[in-house]
PDB file of C-alpha atoms in Angstrom:
ATOM      1  CA  UNK K   1      18.118 -11.820  -1.500  1.00  0.00           C
ATOM      2  CA  UNK K   2      14.928 -12.907   0.237  1.00  0.00           C
ATOM      3  CA  UNK K   3      12.933 -10.086   1.767  1.00  0.00           C
ATOM      4  CA  UNK K   4       9.898 -10.741   3.953  1.00  0.00           C
ATOM      5  CA  UNK K   5       7.964  -8.773   6.523  1.00  0.00           C
ATOM      6  CA  UNK K   6       7.244 -11.820   8.647  1.00  0.00           C
ATOM      7  CA  UNK K   7       9.484 -12.688  11.557  1.00  0.00           C
ATOM      8  CA  UNK K   8      10.947 -15.721   9.837  1.00  0.00           C
ATOM      9  CA  UNK K   9      11.361 -16.888   6.297  1.00  0.00           C
ATOM     10  CA  UNK K  10       8.717 -19.592   5.868  1.00  0.00           C
ATOM     11  CA  UNK K  11      10.173 -22.890   4.776  1.00  0.00           C
ATOM     12  CA  UNK K  12      13.676 -21.969   5.889  1.00  0.00           C
ATOM     13  CA  UNK K  13      15.505 -21.712   9.172  1.00  0.00           C
ATOM     14  CA  UNK K  14      17.738 -18.995  10.457  1.00  0.00           C
ATOM     15  CA  UNK K  15      21.408 -19.697  10.820  1.00  0.00           C
ATOM     16  CA  UNK K  16      22.874 -16.356  11.702  1.00  0.00           C
ATOM     17  CA  UNK K  17      21.816 -12.862  12.738  1.00  0.00           C
ATOM     18  CA  UNK K  18      23.489  -9.720  11.450  1.00  0.00           C
ATOM     19  CA  UNK K  19      21.379  -7.079  13.176  1.00  0.00           C
ATOM     20  CA  UNK K  20      19.510  -4.102  11.828  1.00  0.00           C
ATOM     21  CA  UNK K  21      19.884  -2.861   8.275  1.00  0.00           C
ATOM     22  CA  UNK K  22      18.225   0.194   6.864  1.00  0.00           C
ATOM     23  CA  UNK K  23      17.830   2.174   3.701  1.00  0.00           C
ATOM     24  CA  UNK K  24      16.328   5.577   3.213  1.00  0.00           C
ATOM     25  CA  UNK K  25      15.840   8.234   0.613  1.00  0.00           C
ATOM     26  CA  UNK K  26      14.480  11.751   0.628  1.00  0.00           C
ATOM     27  CA  UNK K  27      12.596  12.903  -2.425  1.00  0.00           C
ATOM     28  CA  UNK K  28      11.201  16.222  -3.490  1.00  0.00           C
ATOM     29  CA  UNK K  29       8.194  16.669  -5.707  1.00  0.00           C
ATOM     30  CA  UNK K  30       8.708  18.225  -9.096  1.00  0.00           C
ATOM     31  CA  UNK K  31       6.861  21.192 -10.474  1.00  0.00           C
ATOM     32  CA  UNK K  32       5.244  19.462 -13.442  1.00  0.00           C
ATOM     33  CA  UNK K  33       3.797  16.752 -11.279  1.00  0.00           C
ATOM     34  CA  UNK K  34       2.802  19.272  -8.667  1.00  0.00           C
ATOM     35  CA  UNK K  35       0.874  21.312 -11.199  1.00  0.00           C
ATOM     36  CA  UNK K  36      -1.032  18.275 -12.429  1.00  0.00           C
ATOM     37  CA  UNK K  37      -1.705  17.264  -8.839  1.00  0.00           C
ATOM     38  CA  UNK K  38      -3.066  20.738  -8.165  1.00  0.00           C
ATOM     39  CA  UNK K  39      -5.525  20.345 -11.009  1.00  0.00           C
ATOM     40  CA  UNK K  40      -6.473  16.872  -9.867  1.00  0.00           C
ATOM     41  CA  UNK K  41      -7.067  18.150  -6.353  1.00  0.00           C
ATOM     42  CA  UNK K  42     -10.187  19.944  -7.613  1.00  0.00           C
ATOM     43  CA  UNK K  43     -12.024  16.847  -8.748  1.00  0.00           C
ATOM     44  CA  UNK K  44     -10.365  14.268  -6.534  1.00  0.00           C
ATOM     45  CA  UNK K  45      -9.046  10.881  -7.566  1.00  0.00           C
ATOM     46  CA  UNK K  46      -5.686   9.250  -7.907  1.00  0.00           C
ATOM     47  CA  UNK K  47      -2.564  11.387  -8.278  1.00  0.00           C
ATOM     48  CA  UNK K  48      -0.590   9.064 -10.547  1.00  0.00           C
ATOM     49  CA  UNK K  49       2.534  11.230 -10.544  1.00  0.00           C
ATOM     50  CA  UNK K  50       2.824  10.984  -6.802  1.00  0.00           C
ATOM     51  CA  UNK K  51       2.043   7.282  -6.732  1.00  0.00           C
ATOM     52  CA  UNK K  52       4.944   6.723  -9.120  1.00  0.00           C
ATOM     53  CA  UNK K  53       7.239   9.092  -7.242  1.00  0.00           C
ATOM     54  CA  UNK K  54       6.688   7.352  -3.932  1.00  0.00           C
ATOM     55  CA  UNK K  55       6.920   3.922  -5.529  1.00  0.00           C
ATOM     56  CA  UNK K  56      10.304   4.810  -7.048  1.00  0.00           C
ATOM     57  CA  UNK K  57      11.538   6.185  -3.731  1.00  0.00           C
ATOM     58  CA  UNK K  58      10.448   3.087  -1.903  1.00  0.00           C
ATOM     59  CA  UNK K  59      12.236   0.862  -4.422  1.00  0.00           C
ATOM     60  CA  UNK K  60      15.360   2.983  -4.004  1.00  0.00           C
ATOM     61  CA  UNK K  61      15.237   2.749  -0.197  1.00  0.00           C
ATOM     62  CA  UNK K  62      14.738  -1.007  -0.461  1.00  0.00           C
ATOM     63  CA  UNK K  63      17.695  -1.268  -2.861  1.00  0.00           C
ATOM     64  CA  UNK K  64      19.933   0.520  -0.348  1.00  0.00           C
ATOM     65  CA  UNK K  65      18.759  -1.764   2.444  1.00  0.00           C
ATOM     66  CA  UNK K  66      19.526  -4.826   0.333  1.00  0.00           C
ATOM     67  CA  UNK K  67      22.981  -3.449  -0.537  1.00  0.00           C
ATOM     68  CA  UNK K  68      23.723  -3.015   3.158  1.00  0.00           C
ATOM     69  CA  UNK K  69      22.552  -6.532   3.922  1.00  0.00           C
ATOM     70  CA  UNK K  70      24.680  -7.974   1.121  1.00  0.00           C
ATOM     71  CA  UNK K  71      27.741  -6.184   2.509  1.00  0.00           C
ATOM     72  CA  UNK K  72      27.168  -7.947   5.808  1.00  0.00           C
ATOM     73  CA  UNK K  73      27.031 -11.302   4.083  1.00  0.00           C
ATOM     74  CA  UNK K  74      23.333 -11.913   4.722  1.00  0.00           C
ATOM     75  CA  UNK K  75      21.082 -13.721   2.282  1.00  0.00           C
ATOM     76  CA  UNK K  76      17.737 -12.556   3.661  1.00  0.00           C
ATOM     77  CA  UNK K  77      16.106  -9.620   5.408  1.00  0.00           C
ATOM     78  CA  UNK K  78      13.213 -10.384   7.745  1.00  0.00           C
ATOM     79  CA  UNK K  79      10.659  -8.302   9.604  1.00  0.00           C
ATOM     80  CA  UNK K  80      10.882  -5.423   7.173  1.00  0.00           C
ATOM     81  CA  UNK K  81       9.066  -2.211   8.113  1.00  0.00           C
ATOM     82  CA  UNK K  82       8.319   0.925   6.163  1.00  0.00           C
ATOM     83  CA  UNK K  83       8.101   4.367   7.582  1.00  0.00           C
ATOM     84  CA  UNK K  84       7.476   7.740   5.967  1.00  0.00           C
ATOM     85  CA  UNK K  85       7.970  11.211   7.300  1.00  0.00           C
ATOM     86  CA  UNK K  86       7.796  14.615   5.701  1.00  0.00           C
ATOM     87  CA  UNK K  87      11.028  16.439   6.380  1.00  0.00           C
ATOM     88  CA  UNK K  88      10.201  19.790   4.813  1.00  0.00           C
ATOM     89  CA  UNK K  89       7.361  21.175   2.733  1.00  0.00           C
ATOM     90  CA  UNK K  90       7.356  19.231  -0.509  1.00  0.00           C
ATOM     91  CA  UNK K  91       9.922  16.633   0.511  1.00  0.00           C
ATOM     92  CA  UNK K  92       9.377  13.242   2.060  1.00  0.00           C
ATOM     93  CA  UNK K  93      11.672  10.683   3.603  1.00  0.00           C
ATOM     94  CA  UNK K  94      11.025   7.029   2.951  1.00  0.00           C
ATOM     95  CA  UNK K  95      12.723   4.697   5.378  1.00  0.00           C
ATOM     96  CA  UNK K  96      12.757   0.954   5.452  1.00  0.00           C
ATOM     97  CA  UNK K  97      14.446  -1.165   8.052  1.00  0.00           C
ATOM     98  CA  UNK K  98      14.696  -4.809   8.862  1.00  0.00           C
ATOM     99  CA  UNK K  99      16.895  -7.510  10.317  1.00  0.00           C
ATOM    100  CA  UNK K 100      19.581  -9.067   8.158  1.00  0.00           C
ATOM    101  CA  UNK K 101      19.893 -12.809   8.623  1.00  0.00           C
ATOM    102  CA  UNK K 102      21.357 -15.842   6.999  1.00  0.00           C
ATOM    103  CA  UNK K 103      18.861 -18.593   6.256  1.00  0.00           C
ATOM    104  CA  UNK K 104      19.206 -22.045   4.865  1.00  0.00           C
ATOM    105  CA  UNK K 105      16.752 -24.527   3.396  1.00  0.00           C
ATOM    106  CA  UNK K 106      15.036 -26.838   5.870  1.00  0.00           C
ATOM    107  CA  UNK K 107      16.021 -30.457   5.443  1.00  0.00           C
ATOM    108  CA  UNK K 108      13.186 -32.362   3.705  1.00  0.00           C
ATOM    109  CA  UNK K 109      10.869 -33.923   6.294  1.00  0.00           C
TER     110      UNK K 109
ATOM    111  CA  UNK F   1     -18.595  39.065  -6.347  1.00  0.00           C
ATOM    112  CA  UNK F   2     -16.542  37.413  -9.092  1.00  0.00           C
ATOM    113  CA  UNK F   3     -14.609  35.475  -6.462  1.00  0.00           C
ATOM    114  CA  UNK F   4     -17.793  34.094  -4.947  1.00  0.00           C
ATOM    115  CA  UNK F   5     -18.999  32.868  -8.339  1.00  0.00           C
ATOM    116  CA  UNK F   6     -15.619  31.337  -8.992  1.00  0.00           C
ATOM    117  CA  UNK F   7     -15.611  29.533  -5.660  1.00  0.00           C
ATOM    118  CA  UNK F   8     -19.163  28.297  -6.279  1.00  0.00           C
ATOM    119  CA  UNK F   9     -18.162  27.073  -9.730  1.00  0.00           C
ATOM    120  CA  UNK F  10     -15.242  25.141  -8.223  1.00  0.00           C
ATOM    121  CA  UNK F  11     -17.537  23.647  -5.591  1.00  0.00           C
ATOM    122  CA  UNK F  12     -20.038  22.580  -8.248  1.00  0.00           C
ATOM    123  CA  UNK F  13     -17.264  21.115 -10.390  1.00  0.00           C
ATOM    124  CA  UNK F  14     -15.890  19.238  -7.401  1.00  0.00           C
ATOM    125  CA  UNK F  15     -19.314  17.956  -6.420  1.00  0.00           C
ATOM    126  CA  UNK F  16     -20.372  16.752  -9.875  1.00  0.00           C
ATOM    127  CA  UNK F  17     -17.119  15.472 -11.383  1.00  0.00           C
ATOM    128  CA  UNK F  18     -15.818  14.277  -8.013  1.00  0.00           C
ATOM    129  CA  UNK F  19     -18.856  12.135  -7.265  1.00  0.00           C
ATOM    130  CA  UNK F  20     -18.898  10.682 -10.788  1.00  0.00           C
ATOM    131  CA  UNK F  21     -15.221   9.753 -10.472  1.00  0.00           C
ATOM    132  CA  UNK F  22     -15.725   8.300  -7.025  1.00  0.00           C
ATOM    133  CA  UNK F  23     -18.619   6.140  -8.139  1.00  0.00           C
ATOM    134  CA  UNK F  24     -16.603   4.900 -11.112  1.00  0.00           C
ATOM    135  CA  UNK F  25     -13.675   4.105  -8.848  1.00  0.00           C
ATOM    136  CA  UNK F  26     -15.865   2.202  -6.406  1.00  0.00           C
ATOM    137  CA  UNK F  27     -17.369   0.093  -9.172  1.00  0.00           C
ATOM    138  CA  UNK F  28     -13.871  -0.709 -10.509  1.00  0.00           C
ATOM    139  CA  UNK F  29     -12.730  -1.648  -6.989  1.00  0.00           C
ATOM    140  CA  UNK F  30     -15.714  -3.935  -6.431  1.00  0.00           C
ATOM    141  CA  UNK F  31     -15.244  -5.652  -9.760  1.00  0.00           C
ATOM    142  CA  UNK F  32     -11.561  -6.318  -9.109  1.00  0.00           C
ATOM    143  CA  UNK F  33     -12.282  -7.472  -5.556  1.00  0.00           C
ATOM    144  CA  UNK F  34     -14.760  -9.996  -6.893  1.00  0.00           C
ATOM    145  CA  UNK F  35     -12.198 -11.246  -9.393  1.00  0.00           C
ATOM    146  CA  UNK F  36      -9.547 -11.652  -6.702  1.00  0.00           C
ATOM    147  CA  UNK F  37     -11.668 -12.910  -3.822  1.00  0.00           C
ATOM    148  CA  UNK F  38     -10.178 -16.404  -3.823  1.00  0.00           C
ATOM    149  CA  UNK F  39      -6.714 -14.988  -3.405  1.00  0.00           C
ATOM    150  CA  UNK F  40      -6.628 -14.214   0.274  1.00  0.00           C
ATOM    151  CA  UNK F  41      -4.560 -11.701   2.130  1.00  0.00           C
ATOM    152  CA  UNK F  42      -4.415 -11.922   5.895  1.00  0.00           C
ATOM    153  CA  UNK F  43      -2.882  -9.943   8.682  1.00  0.00           C
ATOM    154  CA  UNK F  44      -1.777 -13.046  10.565  1.00  0.00           C
ATOM    155  CA  UNK F  45       1.870 -13.123  11.462  1.00  0.00           C
ATOM    156  CA  UNK F  46       2.262 -16.877  11.060  1.00  0.00           C
ATOM    157  CA  UNK F  47       2.189 -18.783   7.812  1.00  0.00           C
ATOM    158  CA  UNK F  48      -0.300 -21.671   7.648  1.00  0.00           C
ATOM    159  CA  UNK F  49       1.353 -24.969   6.581  1.00  0.00           C
ATOM    160  CA  UNK F  50       4.728 -23.266   6.734  1.00  0.00           C
ATOM    161  CA  UNK F  51       6.642 -26.492   6.128  1.00  0.00           C
ATOM    162  CA  UNK F  52       5.282 -26.695   2.571  1.00  0.00           C
ATOM    163  CA  UNK F  53       6.332 -23.235   1.511  1.00  0.00           C
ATOM    164  CA  UNK F  54       8.584 -23.106  -1.506  1.00  0.00           C
ATOM    165  CA  UNK F  55       9.107 -19.369  -1.748  1.00  0.00           C
ATOM    166  CA  UNK F  56       8.246 -16.225   0.191  1.00  0.00           C
ATOM    167  CA  UNK F  57       8.825 -12.676  -0.836  1.00  0.00           C
ATOM    168  CA  UNK F  58       7.662  -9.268   0.239  1.00  0.00           C
ATOM    169  CA  UNK F  59       5.330  -7.421  -2.115  1.00  0.00           C
ATOM    170  CA  UNK F  60       3.636  -4.055  -1.931  1.00  0.00           C
ATOM    171  CA  UNK F  61       1.057  -1.886  -3.573  1.00  0.00           C
ATOM    172  CA  UNK F  62       0.542   1.806  -3.132  1.00  0.00           C
ATOM    173  CA  UNK F  63      -1.723   4.625  -4.178  1.00  0.00           C
ATOM    174  CA  UNK F  64      -1.873   8.377  -3.703  1.00  0.00           C
ATOM    175  CA  UNK F  65      -5.392   9.684  -3.808  1.00  0.00           C
ATOM    176  CA  UNK F  66      -6.948  13.061  -3.216  1.00  0.00           C
ATOM    177  CA  UNK F  67     -10.332  14.342  -2.199  1.00  0.00           C
ATOM    178  CA  UNK F  68     -12.269  16.779  -4.388  1.00  0.00           C
ATOM    179  CA  UNK F  69     -12.813  20.480  -3.724  1.00  0.00           C
ATOM    180  CA  UNK F  70     -16.410  20.137  -2.571  1.00  0.00           C
ATOM    181  CA  UNK F  71     -15.648  17.404  -0.065  1.00  0.00           C
ATOM    182  CA  UNK F  72     -12.739  19.347   1.333  1.00  0.00           C
ATOM    183  CA  UNK F  73     -15.090  22.278   1.848  1.00  0.00           C
ATOM    184  CA  UNK F  74     -17.749  20.051   3.424  1.00  0.00           C
ATOM    185  CA  UNK F  75     -15.154  18.537   5.745  1.00  0.00           C
ATOM    186  CA  UNK F  76     -14.071  22.022   6.780  1.00  0.00           C
ATOM    187  CA  UNK F  77     -17.676  22.806   7.756  1.00  0.00           C
ATOM    188  CA  UNK F  78     -18.112  19.475   9.528  1.00  0.00           C
ATOM    189  CA  UNK F  79     -15.048  20.184  11.623  1.00  0.00           C
ATOM    190  CA  UNK F  80     -16.960  22.976  13.351  1.00  0.00           C
ATOM    191  CA  UNK F  81     -19.551  20.534  14.687  1.00  0.00           C
ATOM    192  CA  UNK F  82     -17.485  17.395  15.128  1.00  0.00           C
ATOM    193  CA  UNK F  83     -18.633  13.879  14.331  1.00  0.00           C
ATOM    194  CA  UNK F  84     -17.672  11.540  11.556  1.00  0.00           C
ATOM    195  CA  UNK F  85     -16.391  13.189   8.415  1.00  0.00           C
ATOM    196  CA  UNK F  86     -17.832  10.957   5.702  1.00  0.00           C
ATOM    197  CA  UNK F  87     -15.959  12.588   2.854  1.00  0.00           C
ATOM    198  CA  UNK F  88     -12.634  11.557   4.350  1.00  0.00           C
ATOM    199  CA  UNK F  89     -13.807   8.095   5.390  1.00  0.00           C
ATOM    200  CA  UNK F  90     -14.652   7.261   1.793  1.00  0.00           C
ATOM    201  CA  UNK F  91     -11.315   8.680   0.630  1.00  0.00           C
ATOM    202  CA  UNK F  92      -9.337   6.449   2.969  1.00  0.00           C
ATOM    203  CA  UNK F  93     -11.549   3.460   2.296  1.00  0.00           C
ATOM    204  CA  UNK F  94     -10.948   3.781  -1.437  1.00  0.00           C
ATOM    205  CA  UNK F  95      -7.222   4.253  -0.930  1.00  0.00           C
ATOM    206  CA  UNK F  96      -6.840   1.172   1.284  1.00  0.00           C
ATOM    207  CA  UNK F  97      -8.871  -1.075  -0.978  1.00  0.00           C
ATOM    208  CA  UNK F  98      -7.027   0.134  -4.057  1.00  0.00           C
ATOM    209  CA  UNK F  99      -3.630  -0.386  -2.402  1.00  0.00           C
ATOM    210  CA  UNK F 100      -4.580  -3.914  -1.355  1.00  0.00           C
ATOM    211  CA  UNK F 101      -5.761  -4.712  -4.891  1.00  0.00           C
ATOM    212  CA  UNK F 102      -2.458  -3.476  -6.309  1.00  0.00           C
ATOM    213  CA  UNK F 103      -0.544  -5.581  -3.838  1.00  0.00           C
ATOM    214  CA  UNK F 104      -2.505  -8.609  -5.011  1.00  0.00           C
ATOM    215  CA  UNK F 105      -1.892  -7.663  -8.647  1.00  0.00           C
ATOM    216  CA  UNK F 106       1.841  -7.648  -7.909  1.00  0.00           C
ATOM    217  CA  UNK F 107       1.831 -11.299  -6.906  1.00  0.00           C
ATOM    218  CA  UNK F 108      -1.057 -12.899  -8.779  1.00  0.00           C
ATOM    219  CA  UNK F 109       0.635 -16.294  -8.981  1.00  0.00           C
ATOM    220  CA  UNK F 110       1.176 -16.539  -5.214  1.00  0.00           C
ATOM    221  CA  UNK F 111      -1.053 -18.705  -3.030  1.00  0.00           C
ATOM    222  CA  UNK F 112      -1.457 -16.426  -0.065  1.00  0.00           C
ATOM    223  CA  UNK F 113      -0.385 -13.088   1.383  1.00  0.00           C
ATOM    224  CA  UNK F 114       0.413 -13.047   5.074  1.00  0.00           C
ATOM    225  CA  UNK F 115       1.340 -10.376   7.585  1.00  0.00           C
ATOM    226  CA  UNK F 116      -0.444  -7.689   5.632  1.00  0.00           C
ATOM    227  CA  UNK F 117       0.221  -4.188   6.928  1.00  0.00           C
ATOM    228  CA  UNK F 118      -1.140  -0.817   5.924  1.00  0.00           C
ATOM    229  CA  UNK F 119       0.822   2.357   6.173  1.00  0.00           C
ATOM    230  CA  UNK F 120      -0.788   5.733   5.636  1.00  0.00           C
ATOM    231  CA  UNK F 121       0.846   9.085   5.234  1.00  0.00           C
ATOM    232  CA  UNK F 122      -0.386  12.547   4.408  1.00  0.00           C
ATOM    233  CA  UNK F 123       1.143  14.569   1.641  1.00  0.00           C
ATOM    234  CA  UNK F 124       0.976  18.153   2.670  1.00  0.00           C
ATOM    235  CA  UNK F 125       1.964  21.088   0.545  1.00  0.00           C
ATOM    236  CA  UNK F 126       3.074  23.121   3.515  1.00  0.00           C
ATOM    237  CA  UNK F 127       0.884  25.982   2.374  1.00  0.00           C
ATOM    238  CA  UNK F 128      -2.408  24.409   3.408  1.00  0.00           C
ATOM    239  CA  UNK F 129      -2.751  22.081   6.309  1.00  0.00           C
ATOM    240  CA  UNK F 130      -5.823  20.264   4.945  1.00  0.00           C
ATOM    241  CA  UNK F 131      -5.642  16.512   4.481  1.00  0.00           C
ATOM    242  CA  UNK F 132      -6.167  16.848   0.740  1.00  0.00           C
ATOM    243  CA  UNK F 133      -4.281  13.811  -0.384  1.00  0.00           C
ATOM    244  CA  UNK F 134      -3.124  10.666   1.349  1.00  0.00           C
ATOM    245  CA  UNK F 135      -0.802   7.877   0.400  1.00  0.00           C
ATOM    246  CA  UNK F 136      -1.584   4.324   1.429  1.00  0.00           C
ATOM    247  CA  UNK F 137       0.876   1.476   1.107  1.00  0.00           C
ATOM    248  CA  UNK F 138      -0.159  -2.107   1.626  1.00  0.00           C
ATOM    249  CA  UNK F 139       2.671  -4.556   2.091  1.00  0.00           C
ATOM    250  CA  UNK F 140       2.866  -8.169   3.031  1.00  0.00           C
ATOM    251  CA  UNK F 141       4.697 -11.405   2.435  1.00  0.00           C
ATOM    252  CA  UNK F 142       3.505 -13.364  -0.579  1.00  0.00           C
ATOM    253  CA  UNK F 143       3.786 -17.103  -0.096  1.00  0.00           C
ATOM    254  CA  UNK F 144       4.064 -19.809  -2.741  1.00  0.00           C
ATOM    255  CA  UNK F 145       3.424 -23.407  -1.695  1.00  0.00           C
ATOM    256  CA  UNK F 146       5.167 -26.394  -3.179  1.00  0.00           C
ATOM    257  CA  UNK F 147       2.835 -27.704  -5.813  1.00  0.00           C
ATOM    258  CA  UNK F 148       3.746 -31.371  -5.714  1.00  0.00           C
ATOM    259  CA  UNK F 149       2.389 -31.987  -2.217  1.00  0.00           C
ATOM    260  CA  UNK F 150      -0.758 -29.952  -2.405  1.00  0.00           C
ATOM    261  CA  UNK F 151      -3.014 -32.664  -3.802  1.00  0.00           C
ATOM    262  CA  UNK F 152      -2.626 -35.168  -0.963  1.00  0.00           C
ATOM    263  CA  UNK F 153      -3.271 -32.597   1.747  1.00  0.00           C
ATOM    264  CA  UNK F 154      -6.578 -31.305   3.053  1.00  0.00           C
ATOM    265  CA  UNK F 155      -7.635 -28.062   1.360  1.00  0.00           C
ATOM    266  CA  UNK F 156      -6.849 -24.802   3.144  1.00  0.00           C
ATOM    267  CA  UNK F 157      -9.355 -23.476   5.673  1.00  0.00           C
ATOM    268  CA  UNK F 158     -12.355 -22.137   3.752  1.00  0.00           C
ATOM    269  CA  UNK F 159     -13.434 -18.554   4.188  1.00  0.00           C
ATOM    270  CA  UNK F 160     -16.547 -18.331   6.314  1.00  0.00           C
ATOM    271  CA  UNK F 161     -18.328 -15.385   4.796  1.00  0.00           C
ATOM    272  CA  UNK F 162     -18.502 -14.021   1.300  1.00  0.00           C
ATOM    273  CA  UNK F 163     -19.943 -10.603   0.766  1.00  0.00           C
TER     274      UNK F 163
END
């Protein structure tokens, strides 16, 4: 599966459009990480626990999007966008959406 | 009285440790930026020399970063008068540069990153509405050119300015 956030896949041309695909996940923070983050909030700096948490969630959302695209018979997703929203205190939704397409290699020039 | 001392101690801790950490982070960022300056990332939507691309794939880098206690306090004071809040500008600047560096680290063997986008979101605890910590994601499409043809072609457009 080729995923890009440009409007086309460079070096390939689009054969077929399958429309919008999306994947999302909602994650809550956990207490251990939250405690460490609270301590870190005093002196500032990176909150590694949260970086990892959001990275995992984003990978999960992307995996769901790819699953959906595969079900449609696509071999690429173009124009991918990310969006985040906080649903409730301590929980965040990660959404990614894009257009599922079928691409094929350009004939050699 | 005890509470006042405690608050002052937290402010002092935030000021001293926070500024040491920030300076260390900035020097790390600058060092890594120097090391990666020939690997360009651009926000252009089109891919230069797109007919020679062998592979393209989306990559991202993210960071969650928080501001220290003293700066949060200073920002609270600054909000009364308005104007630029420097403590938050440096927070977001660090976060964006770090996220971009991580994106580049995720695709070191690529030739170029195009269509770079930043996405910022605030992590709030619900209890306090301060900015506190922000997450920045940098994502873009990493592009690999076909190696065999690169020698006979003119070199890519040089960067005009180096800082």
